Short mmCIF file of C-alpha atoms and ligand atoms in Angstrom, two decimals:
data_model
loop_
_atom_site.label_atom_id
_atom_site.label_comp_id
_atom_site.label_asym_id
_atom_site.label_seq_id
_atom_site.Cartn_x
_atom_site.Cartn_y
_atom_site.Cartn_z
CA MET A 1 -31.81 -63.98 34.06
CA ASP A 2 -30.87 -60.73 32.38
CA SER A 3 -34.41 -59.97 31.55
CA GLU A 4 -35.62 -60.49 35.10
CA LYS A 5 -32.94 -58.25 36.43
CA ASN A 6 -33.94 -55.62 33.99
CA LEU A 7 -37.64 -55.69 34.49
CA SER A 8 -37.40 -55.39 38.22
CA LYS A 9 -35.14 -52.36 38.03
CA PRO A 10 -36.55 -48.84 37.72
CA ARG A 11 -35.49 -47.01 34.57
CA ASN A 12 -32.27 -45.03 34.74
CA SER A 13 -32.69 -41.30 34.88
CA PHE A 14 -30.76 -38.07 34.87
CA THR A 15 -30.67 -36.77 38.41
CA SER A 16 -31.39 -33.16 37.55
CA SER A 17 -32.76 -30.97 34.83
CA ILE A 18 -29.34 -29.42 34.25
CA GLY A 19 -27.86 -32.91 33.99
CA PHE A 20 -30.30 -33.72 31.21
CA VAL A 21 -29.72 -30.41 29.43
CA LEU A 22 -25.93 -30.76 29.49
CA ALA A 23 -26.04 -34.37 28.32
CA ALA A 24 -28.37 -33.51 25.44
CA ALA A 25 -26.32 -30.42 24.62
CA GLY A 26 -23.26 -32.68 24.72
CA SER A 27 -24.86 -34.77 22.04
CA ALA A 28 -25.88 -31.77 19.97
CA VAL A 29 -22.58 -29.93 20.21
CA GLY A 30 -20.14 -31.81 18.04
CA LEU A 31 -18.06 -31.51 14.92
CA GLY A 32 -21.11 -30.07 13.21
CA ASN A 33 -20.97 -26.97 15.39
CA ILE A 34 -17.25 -26.54 15.40
CA TRP A 35 -16.36 -27.25 11.85
CA ARG A 36 -19.45 -27.38 9.65
CA PHE A 37 -21.37 -24.36 10.93
CA PRO A 38 -18.52 -21.82 10.52
CA TYR A 39 -17.70 -23.20 7.13
CA LEU A 40 -21.30 -22.95 5.87
CA ALA A 41 -21.67 -19.45 7.33
CA ALA A 42 -18.55 -18.27 5.52
CA LYS A 43 -19.73 -19.85 2.28
CA ASP A 44 -23.35 -18.72 2.48
CA GLY A 45 -23.13 -14.97 2.85
CA GLY A 46 -22.32 -14.61 6.58
CA GLY A 47 -25.17 -12.76 8.27
CA ILE A 48 -27.73 -14.07 5.77
CA PHE A 49 -26.98 -17.64 6.78
CA LEU A 50 -26.99 -16.75 10.49
CA PHE A 51 -30.36 -15.03 10.20
CA ILE A 52 -32.00 -17.90 8.31
CA TYR A 53 -30.46 -20.45 10.66
CA LEU A 54 -31.79 -18.67 13.75
CA ILE A 55 -35.31 -18.43 12.37
CA LEU A 56 -35.30 -22.10 11.45
CA ALA A 57 -33.84 -23.02 14.86
CA VAL A 58 -36.72 -21.52 16.84
CA THR A 59 -39.36 -22.99 14.53
CA PHE A 60 -38.31 -26.14 12.72
CA GLY A 61 -35.49 -27.20 15.06
CA PHE A 62 -37.54 -26.51 18.15
CA ALA A 63 -40.55 -28.50 16.91
CA MET A 64 -38.48 -31.53 15.92
CA LEU A 65 -36.39 -31.56 19.07
CA ILE A 66 -39.25 -31.15 21.50
CA THR A 67 -41.19 -33.88 19.71
CA GLU A 68 -38.43 -36.43 20.14
CA VAL A 69 -37.69 -35.61 23.76
CA ALA A 70 -41.41 -35.78 24.53
CA ILE A 71 -41.79 -39.13 22.76
CA GLY A 72 -38.99 -40.51 24.92
CA ARG A 73 -40.31 -39.13 28.17
CA LYS A 74 -43.88 -40.10 27.47
CA THR A 75 -43.16 -43.69 26.48
CA GLN A 76 -40.18 -44.24 28.82
CA GLU A 77 -38.76 -46.39 26.06
CA SER A 78 -35.72 -46.43 23.82
CA PRO A 79 -36.00 -45.50 20.11
CA LEU A 80 -36.43 -49.09 18.97
CA THR A 81 -39.49 -49.65 21.15
CA ALA A 82 -40.93 -46.14 21.70
CA TYR A 83 -42.78 -45.67 18.43
CA LYS A 84 -44.53 -48.99 18.78
CA LYS A 85 -45.85 -47.88 22.14
CA LEU A 86 -47.36 -44.80 20.53
CA ASN A 87 -49.01 -46.81 17.79
CA SER A 88 -48.63 -50.53 17.32
CA LYS A 89 -48.51 -50.23 13.52
CA TRP A 90 -45.52 -47.89 13.63
CA SER A 91 -42.88 -50.17 15.07
CA PHE A 92 -41.01 -49.99 11.74
CA LEU A 93 -40.18 -46.36 12.55
CA GLY A 94 -38.46 -47.56 15.71
CA PHE A 95 -36.42 -49.90 13.60
CA PHE A 96 -35.39 -47.08 11.23
CA SER A 97 -34.38 -44.80 14.03
CA PHE A 98 -32.35 -47.61 15.54
CA ILE A 99 -30.51 -48.22 12.26
CA VAL A 100 -29.39 -44.59 11.93
CA PRO A 101 -27.17 -44.43 15.04
CA PHE A 102 -25.95 -47.90 14.20
CA ILE A 103 -24.61 -46.63 10.88
CA ILE A 104 -23.29 -43.36 12.31
CA TYR A 105 -21.48 -44.67 15.36
CA PRO A 106 -18.69 -46.65 13.63
CA TYR A 107 -17.59 -43.79 11.40
CA TYR A 108 -18.04 -41.15 14.09
CA CYS A 109 -15.49 -43.12 16.12
CA VAL A 110 -13.10 -43.06 13.18
CA ILE A 111 -13.31 -39.26 12.97
CA GLY A 112 -12.99 -39.16 16.77
CA GLY A 113 -9.79 -41.15 16.26
CA TRP A 114 -8.43 -38.49 13.90
CA VAL A 115 -9.10 -35.82 16.53
CA MET A 116 -7.41 -38.06 19.12
CA LYS A 117 -4.32 -38.28 16.92
CA TYR A 118 -4.09 -34.49 16.64
CA MET A 119 -4.70 -33.98 20.34
CA PHE A 120 -1.90 -36.40 21.27
CA THR A 121 0.43 -34.85 18.73
CA TYR A 122 -0.09 -31.42 20.28
CA LEU A 123 0.20 -32.88 23.77
CA ALA A 124 3.61 -34.27 22.85
CA PHE A 125 4.67 -30.76 21.73
CA LEU A 126 4.82 -32.01 18.16
CA GLY A 127 2.05 -29.77 16.84
CA GLU A 128 4.39 -28.51 14.14
CA VAL A 129 4.42 -31.81 12.25
CA THR A 130 0.67 -31.52 11.65
CA THR A 131 1.38 -28.64 9.27
CA GLU A 132 3.72 -30.66 7.08
CA GLU A 133 2.52 -31.25 3.55
CA GLY A 134 0.48 -34.44 3.34
CA PHE A 135 0.44 -35.12 7.10
CA PHE A 136 -3.32 -35.56 7.34
CA THR A 137 -3.66 -37.63 4.17
CA GLY A 138 -0.63 -39.69 5.14
CA PHE A 139 -2.20 -40.43 8.51
CA ILE A 140 -5.67 -41.42 7.37
CA THR A 141 -4.36 -43.58 4.54
CA SER A 142 -1.91 -45.49 6.73
CA GLN A 143 -2.95 -48.99 7.69
CA TRP A 144 -2.74 -49.23 11.47
CA GLN A 145 -2.62 -45.76 12.96
CA PRO A 146 -6.24 -44.73 12.30
CA ILE A 147 -7.39 -48.08 13.70
CA LEU A 148 -5.29 -47.60 16.82
CA TYR A 149 -6.67 -44.12 17.51
CA THR A 150 -10.20 -45.30 16.78
CA VAL A 151 -9.73 -47.95 19.47
CA ILE A 152 -8.67 -45.35 22.01
CA PHE A 153 -11.61 -43.12 21.17
CA ALA A 154 -14.11 -45.98 21.19
CA LEU A 155 -12.76 -47.15 24.54
CA CYS A 156 -13.49 -43.77 26.12
CA CYS A 157 -17.08 -43.95 24.86
CA PHE A 158 -17.33 -47.55 26.00
CA ILE A 159 -16.32 -46.67 29.55
CA ILE A 160 -18.73 -43.75 29.86
CA VAL A 161 -21.76 -45.64 28.52
CA TYR A 162 -20.83 -48.74 30.53
CA LYS A 163 -20.98 -46.68 33.70
CA GLY A 164 -24.57 -45.80 32.94
CA VAL A 165 -26.75 -42.75 32.65
CA GLU A 166 -26.06 -40.98 35.94
CA ARG A 167 -22.56 -42.09 36.77
CA GLY A 168 -21.41 -42.06 33.16
CA ILE A 169 -23.18 -39.80 30.71
CA GLU A 170 -24.52 -37.20 33.13
CA ARG A 171 -21.39 -36.95 35.22
CA TYR A 172 -19.02 -36.58 32.28
CA SER A 173 -21.28 -34.11 30.46
CA LYS A 174 -21.39 -31.95 33.57
CA ILE A 175 -17.61 -31.78 33.58
CA LEU A 176 -16.81 -31.65 29.87
CA MET A 177 -19.45 -29.24 28.59
CA PRO A 178 -18.63 -26.24 30.82
CA ILE A 179 -14.91 -26.67 30.02
CA LEU A 180 -15.72 -26.85 26.32
CA PHE A 181 -17.72 -23.63 26.59
CA LEU A 182 -14.90 -21.78 28.36
CA ILE A 183 -12.32 -22.88 25.79
CA VAL A 184 -14.50 -21.79 22.87
CA VAL A 185 -15.07 -18.35 24.44
CA PHE A 186 -11.38 -17.98 25.17
CA ILE A 187 -10.23 -18.86 21.65
CA ALA A 188 -12.99 -16.72 20.09
CA ILE A 189 -11.81 -13.64 21.99
CA TYR A 190 -8.21 -14.38 21.10
CA SER A 191 -9.08 -14.89 17.46
CA LEU A 192 -10.69 -11.44 17.27
CA THR A 193 -7.43 -9.80 18.36
CA LEU A 194 -5.33 -11.37 15.60
CA LYS A 195 -3.53 -9.33 12.96
CA HIS A 196 -1.43 -10.76 10.18
CA THR A 197 0.62 -9.40 7.29
CA ASP A 198 1.23 -11.90 4.50
CA ALA A 199 4.12 -12.17 2.04
CA ASP A 200 2.51 -9.65 -0.35
CA GLY A 201 2.36 -7.08 2.42
CA VAL A 202 -1.41 -7.33 2.84
CA THR A 203 -2.52 -6.92 6.45
CA ARG A 204 -5.74 -8.54 7.59
CA THR A 205 -7.28 -8.54 11.06
CA GLY A 206 -9.49 -10.90 12.98
CA LEU A 207 -12.08 -8.13 13.34
CA GLN A 208 -12.37 -7.83 9.57
CA GLY A 209 -12.95 -11.57 9.47
CA ALA A 210 -15.68 -11.24 12.08
CA SER A 211 -17.43 -8.62 9.97
CA ILE A 212 -17.51 -11.04 7.03
CA TYR A 213 -19.11 -13.54 9.36
CA PHE A 214 -21.77 -11.30 10.86
CA ILE A 215 -22.61 -8.75 8.16
CA PRO A 216 -24.99 -10.10 5.51
CA ASN A 217 -23.44 -10.16 2.08
CA PHE A 218 -26.15 -9.58 -0.50
CA LYS A 219 -23.73 -9.38 -3.41
CA GLY A 220 -24.75 -11.80 -6.13
CA LEU A 221 -27.69 -13.08 -4.09
CA THR A 222 -30.25 -14.64 -6.40
CA PHE A 223 -33.41 -16.50 -5.60
CA SER A 224 -31.82 -19.86 -6.33
CA LYS A 225 -28.84 -19.01 -4.15
CA LEU A 226 -31.20 -18.09 -1.34
CA LEU A 227 -32.91 -21.43 -1.71
CA TYR A 228 -29.54 -23.07 -1.51
CA ILE A 229 -28.71 -21.22 1.71
CA ILE A 230 -32.03 -22.29 3.22
CA VAL A 231 -31.33 -25.93 2.33
CA ASP A 232 -27.83 -25.68 3.84
CA ALA A 233 -29.20 -24.14 7.02
CA LEU A 234 -31.92 -26.78 7.29
CA GLY A 235 -29.51 -29.67 6.83
CA GLN A 236 -27.09 -28.17 9.31
CA LEU A 237 -29.76 -27.59 11.92
CA PHE A 238 -31.02 -31.10 11.59
CA TYR A 239 -27.59 -32.62 12.03
CA SER A 240 -26.53 -30.19 14.72
CA LEU A 241 -29.48 -30.90 17.02
CA SER A 242 -28.91 -34.68 16.75
CA ILE A 243 -32.50 -35.22 15.68
CA SER A 244 -34.01 -38.19 13.82
CA MET A 245 -31.50 -40.70 15.06
CA GLY A 246 -33.21 -41.85 18.20
CA ILE A 247 -30.80 -40.08 20.52
CA MET A 248 -33.19 -37.48 21.83
CA VAL A 249 -35.84 -40.16 22.31
CA ALA A 250 -33.40 -42.19 24.42
CA TYR A 251 -32.29 -39.16 26.45
CA GLY A 252 -35.89 -37.97 26.81
CA SER A 253 -36.78 -41.34 28.32
CA TYR A 254 -34.28 -40.67 31.11
CA MET A 255 -35.73 -37.26 31.88
CA LYS A 256 -37.68 -36.99 35.10
CA LYS A 257 -41.42 -36.51 34.74
CA GLU A 258 -41.38 -33.51 37.08
CA ASN A 259 -38.80 -31.55 35.06
CA ASN A 260 -39.93 -28.78 32.73
CA LEU A 261 -39.57 -30.27 29.26
CA GLY A 262 -40.19 -27.12 27.20
CA LYS A 263 -37.70 -25.09 29.19
CA SER A 264 -35.03 -27.79 28.94
CA VAL A 265 -35.44 -28.03 25.17
CA ASN A 266 -35.02 -24.24 24.90
CA GLN A 267 -31.83 -24.48 26.91
CA ILE A 268 -30.44 -27.23 24.70
CA GLU A 269 -31.13 -25.13 21.63
CA ILE A 270 -29.55 -22.04 23.13
CA PHE A 271 -26.46 -24.03 24.09
CA ASP A 272 -26.14 -25.69 20.70
CA THR A 273 -26.71 -22.53 18.66
CA GLY A 274 -24.56 -20.45 21.00
CA ILE A 275 -21.60 -22.79 20.63
CA ALA A 276 -22.04 -22.87 16.85
CA ILE A 277 -22.01 -19.07 16.63
CA LEU A 278 -19.02 -18.84 18.97
CA ALA A 279 -17.21 -21.50 16.94
CA GLY A 280 -17.65 -19.26 13.92
CA MET A 281 -16.14 -16.36 15.90
CA MET A 282 -13.25 -18.60 16.81
CA ILE A 283 -12.49 -19.99 13.36
CA ILE A 284 -13.52 -17.43 10.74
CA PRO A 285 -11.51 -14.43 12.05
CA ALA A 286 -8.38 -16.57 12.54
CA VAL A 287 -8.53 -18.21 9.14
CA PHE A 288 -9.39 -14.92 7.45
CA ALA A 289 -6.46 -13.10 9.06
CA PHE A 290 -4.06 -15.76 7.82
CA SER A 291 -5.36 -16.70 4.44
CA GLY A 292 -8.22 -14.39 3.49
CA THR A 293 -11.54 -15.69 2.24
CA ASP A 294 -9.92 -18.49 0.20
CA GLY A 295 -8.87 -20.42 3.29
CA MET A 296 -12.41 -20.68 4.52
CA SER A 297 -13.84 -22.93 1.86
CA ALA A 298 -11.54 -25.77 2.86
CA GLY A 299 -14.29 -28.24 3.86
CA PRO A 300 -13.24 -30.94 6.34
CA GLY A 301 -9.62 -29.92 5.79
CA LEU A 302 -10.39 -26.75 7.73
CA ILE A 303 -9.81 -28.36 11.10
CA PHE A 304 -7.10 -30.83 10.16
CA ILE A 305 -5.12 -28.86 7.58
CA THR A 306 -5.84 -25.11 7.62
CA LEU A 307 -6.14 -24.48 11.37
CA PRO A 308 -2.84 -26.19 12.32
CA LYS A 309 -1.11 -23.77 9.95
CA VAL A 310 -2.76 -20.86 11.73
CA PHE A 311 -1.63 -22.25 15.10
CA LEU A 312 1.93 -22.68 13.86
CA SER A 313 2.19 -19.12 12.66
CA LEU A 314 1.27 -17.92 16.15
CA GLY A 315 4.46 -19.33 17.65
CA LYS A 316 4.62 -21.03 21.05
CA PHE A 317 1.34 -19.58 22.21
CA GLY A 318 -0.22 -20.90 19.03
CA THR A 319 0.83 -24.42 19.92
CA PHE A 320 -0.90 -23.98 23.26
CA ILE A 321 -4.05 -22.70 21.50
CA GLY A 322 -3.80 -25.70 19.16
CA LEU A 323 -3.66 -28.04 22.11
CA ILE A 324 -6.67 -26.62 23.92
CA PHE A 325 -8.50 -26.45 20.61
CA PHE A 326 -8.09 -30.17 19.97
CA VAL A 327 -8.91 -31.00 23.59
CA MET A 328 -12.13 -29.05 23.12
CA VAL A 329 -12.96 -30.77 19.82
CA MET A 330 -12.31 -34.09 21.56
CA PHE A 331 -14.79 -33.27 24.33
CA ALA A 332 -17.36 -32.29 21.72
CA ALA A 333 -16.79 -35.51 19.78
CA ILE A 334 -16.86 -37.79 22.83
CA THR A 335 -20.12 -36.46 24.27
CA SER A 336 -21.72 -36.81 20.82
CA ALA A 337 -20.40 -40.32 20.23
CA VAL A 338 -21.52 -41.37 23.70
CA SER A 339 -25.07 -40.30 22.88
CA ILE A 340 -25.05 -42.35 19.68
CA LEU A 341 -23.82 -45.42 21.52
CA GLU A 342 -26.41 -44.88 24.24
CA ALA A 343 -29.21 -44.78 21.66
CA ILE A 344 -28.06 -48.18 20.37
CA VAL A 345 -27.48 -49.68 23.80
CA SER A 346 -30.77 -48.49 25.29
CA SER A 347 -32.62 -50.10 22.39
CA MET A 348 -30.98 -53.45 23.13
CA ILE A 349 -31.74 -53.14 26.83
CA ASP A 350 -35.41 -52.38 26.21
CA ARG A 351 -36.02 -54.69 23.28
CA LEU A 352 -33.95 -57.74 24.16
CA HIS A 353 -33.82 -57.12 27.91
CA TRP A 354 -30.06 -57.36 27.92
CA SER A 355 -28.15 -55.97 30.87
CA ARG A 356 -26.40 -52.66 30.21
CA LYS A 357 -23.00 -54.35 30.48
CA LYS A 358 -23.83 -57.00 27.93
CA ALA A 359 -25.44 -54.47 25.55
CA VAL A 360 -22.44 -52.11 25.66
CA LEU A 361 -19.97 -54.92 25.22
CA VAL A 362 -21.73 -56.60 22.30
CA MET A 363 -22.72 -53.45 20.43
CA SER A 364 -19.32 -51.78 20.87
CA SER A 365 -17.62 -54.88 19.51
CA VAL A 366 -19.87 -55.07 16.46
CA ALA A 367 -19.43 -51.34 15.83
CA PHE A 368 -15.69 -51.69 16.17
CA VAL A 369 -15.48 -54.26 13.41
CA ILE A 370 -17.37 -51.87 11.14
CA SER A 371 -15.05 -49.03 12.21
CA ILE A 372 -12.08 -51.05 10.99
CA VAL A 373 -13.70 -51.43 7.59
CA VAL A 374 -14.29 -47.67 7.53
CA CYS A 375 -10.63 -46.98 8.40
CA LEU A 376 -9.48 -49.32 5.67
CA GLY A 377 -11.69 -47.43 3.24
CA TYR A 378 -8.70 -45.10 2.90
CA ASN A 379 -6.23 -47.93 2.56
CA LYS A 380 -6.88 -51.53 1.49
CA PHE A 381 -10.50 -50.95 0.49
CA TYR A 382 -9.95 -47.64 -1.27
CA PHE A 383 -12.30 -46.78 -4.14
CA GLU A 384 -13.97 -43.70 -5.51
CA TYR A 385 -17.70 -43.51 -5.79
CA ASN A 386 -19.78 -40.63 -7.12
CA LEU A 387 -22.70 -39.78 -4.86
CA PRO A 388 -25.96 -38.36 -6.24
CA ASN A 389 -25.12 -34.99 -4.64
CA GLY A 390 -21.95 -34.76 -6.69
CA ALA A 391 -19.42 -35.66 -3.99
CA VAL A 392 -16.68 -38.23 -4.55
CA ALA A 393 -16.98 -40.71 -1.71
CA GLN A 394 -15.12 -43.39 0.22
CA ILE A 395 -16.72 -45.79 2.71
CA LEU A 396 -16.95 -43.12 5.43
CA ASP A 397 -18.68 -40.65 3.12
CA ILE A 398 -21.12 -43.28 1.94
CA PHE A 399 -22.13 -44.14 5.52
CA ASP A 400 -22.45 -40.44 6.22
CA TYR A 401 -24.54 -39.85 3.12
CA VAL A 402 -26.90 -42.74 3.68
CA SER A 403 -27.52 -41.84 7.32
CA ASN A 404 -27.60 -38.05 7.21
CA ASN A 405 -28.98 -37.35 3.80
CA ILE A 406 -31.43 -40.18 3.34
CA LEU A 407 -32.37 -42.07 6.49
CA MET A 408 -32.51 -39.10 8.86
CA PRO A 409 -34.86 -36.98 6.73
CA VAL A 410 -37.01 -40.09 6.21
CA VAL A 411 -37.17 -40.76 9.97
CA GLY A 412 -37.93 -37.07 10.58
CA LEU A 413 -40.65 -37.05 7.95
CA LEU A 414 -42.28 -40.21 9.28
CA THR A 415 -42.10 -38.85 12.83
CA CYS A 416 -44.00 -35.74 11.71
CA LEU A 417 -46.64 -37.86 10.00
CA LEU A 418 -47.03 -40.09 13.04
CA ILE A 419 -47.29 -37.22 15.50
CA GLY A 420 -49.07 -34.69 13.28
CA TRP A 421 -51.66 -36.98 11.74
CA VAL A 422 -51.85 -40.36 13.48
CA VAL A 423 -51.42 -39.94 17.23
CA LYS A 424 -52.02 -36.15 16.94
CA PRO A 425 -49.92 -33.27 18.34
CA LYS A 426 -52.06 -33.23 21.49
CA THR A 427 -50.14 -36.30 22.70
CA ILE A 428 -46.92 -34.29 22.67
CA VAL A 429 -48.52 -31.09 23.97
CA ASP A 430 -49.99 -33.03 26.91
CA GLU A 431 -46.58 -34.46 27.75
CA ILE A 432 -44.98 -31.00 27.64
CA THR A 433 -47.66 -29.51 29.89
CA ARG A 434 -48.20 -32.49 32.15
CA ASN A 435 -47.20 -30.57 35.30
CA GLY A 436 -49.26 -27.56 34.29
CA GLU A 437 -46.39 -25.84 32.45
CA HIS A 438 -47.24 -23.04 30.04
CA PHE A 439 -46.42 -23.92 26.42
CA ALA A 440 -45.97 -20.54 24.75
CA ARG A 441 -45.33 -21.82 21.23
CA LYS A 442 -48.15 -24.35 21.22
CA THR A 443 -49.98 -23.11 18.11
CA LEU A 444 -46.71 -22.65 16.27
CA TYR A 445 -45.74 -26.16 17.29
CA ILE A 446 -48.91 -27.72 15.94
CA ILE A 447 -48.61 -25.89 12.61
CA MET A 448 -44.96 -26.86 12.35
CA ILE A 449 -45.33 -30.53 13.08
CA LYS A 450 -48.40 -31.04 10.91
CA PHE A 451 -47.51 -28.94 7.88
CA LEU A 452 -44.22 -27.10 7.69
CA CYS A 453 -41.76 -29.62 9.13
CA PRO A 454 -42.82 -32.38 6.73
CA VAL A 455 -42.46 -30.00 3.79
CA LEU A 456 -39.03 -28.82 4.93
CA LEU A 457 -37.89 -32.39 5.50
CA PHE A 458 -39.04 -33.32 2.05
CA VAL A 459 -36.97 -30.42 0.69
CA ILE A 460 -33.89 -31.76 2.51
CA LEU A 461 -34.52 -35.16 0.98
CA LEU A 462 -34.81 -33.71 -2.52
CA ALA A 463 -31.62 -31.74 -1.97
CA SER A 464 -29.83 -34.97 -1.03
CA PHE A 465 -30.62 -36.34 -4.44
CA GLY A 466 -29.06 -33.31 -6.02
CA ILE A 467 -32.36 -31.77 -7.20
CA PHE A 468 -31.23 -28.22 -6.37
CA ARG A 469 -27.78 -28.51 -7.82
N1 LIG B 501 -25.01 -33.12 16.59
C1 LIG B 501 -23.64 -33.39 16.37
C2 LIG B 501 -22.92 -32.20 15.79
O1 LIG B 501 -23.43 -31.13 15.70
C3 LIG B 501 -23.40 -34.50 15.44
C4 LIG B 501 -23.96 -35.79 15.77
C5 LIG B 501 -24.29 -36.59 14.78
C6 LIG B 501 -24.12 -36.20 17.06
C7 LIG B 501 -24.80 -37.79 15.04
C8 LIG B 501 -24.63 -37.38 17.34
C9 LIG B 501 -24.99 -38.18 16.32
O2 LIG B 501 -21.80 -32.33 15.43
#
């Protein structure tokens, strides 16, 4: 019954090119841009990191992203079934790229739940309590609260994906992404105007912070450190563009054949990189003004522990900034989570011929059970595990490590081998130029996908095993 319904229906699609670009940018812009990018830039010599990141974005990032979108649009299939259509021996790659979002989604919802908690706290004018000692740890280690907020977050994603591609994903991305952009610009400008004198009488300004961010710091730069920065930038780029997890294949399959694929991919990259750079302008100057360079190496605590303190010290207006900040982070997290769920759901629709409703319902429920286990990783199931890259991990970190550090580079690497050497880059080039479009970076693309991307992906994989430590 389901299958008949499905086969007779034309494939969903984004109604416009801008709809596709905003949805894909919604996937790409997430916590990676807002938290991870600024933190890496501050750690890795400011301008040096930015420069390396930009070069990699227009070469490596571009090649990987355009490949996935083109695979989706060419095959008109979801990740689970697309690779098989390209070459019948490669269906295992479809399976891998289906597994990745399936591992990521449950824990992404848990982090989304944390953001939800902060957003509601600020909404209730209680922002101040988030700065109390141990607030964040107390919250994530409690038994029920993280589960409750995860439910709320997962429900939002459920509703959007349930509504479908046009009425759900496209419509919400078109509303949320422009608002997100405006908020980031607003806070970035505000952050540059900050000035703060600490207890020791030292005055620091937001502008000084911005100079640390933009001006390359060559002090103590050695060859091995440079290598490190390159690996950081590569890993960040990979994560930030949402590549190698089937998402861009799924979204590409909803892109209209008459739209300009190359141009859309450029726009997604500009949006994603632009928001990352702006996020740095928003966070680094503010944190620098309040706590100098020390405050910037705070890792994940940056958003949940350091920033609330900055907001508090800005008085009433700071609480307002805190509120719009968490609303913005929420939008970024929801549009990313929605794309992960869509990658899973579309695979079920195409492979098992389930209806969208059934696929969303079943897969959300399964993911939710796993989310609960992840939440309890900080409570009932708490343990400490040492990862090969040196980090001490709980369940969430292990999921994150396995998906981002191992499976994603493997999927990326295999995709390059499939496209570069088995089905040949011409397949992708033909898809990009199918309406007679000019593909300016064609030669660069072919070199990247055949030779350089696989090498760079292999480097990421080695780094995951702590080789460069
Ligand atoms: N690309 C998102 C970011 O930059 C992260 C993400 C990961 C999105 C996995 C979807 C899936 O934060």
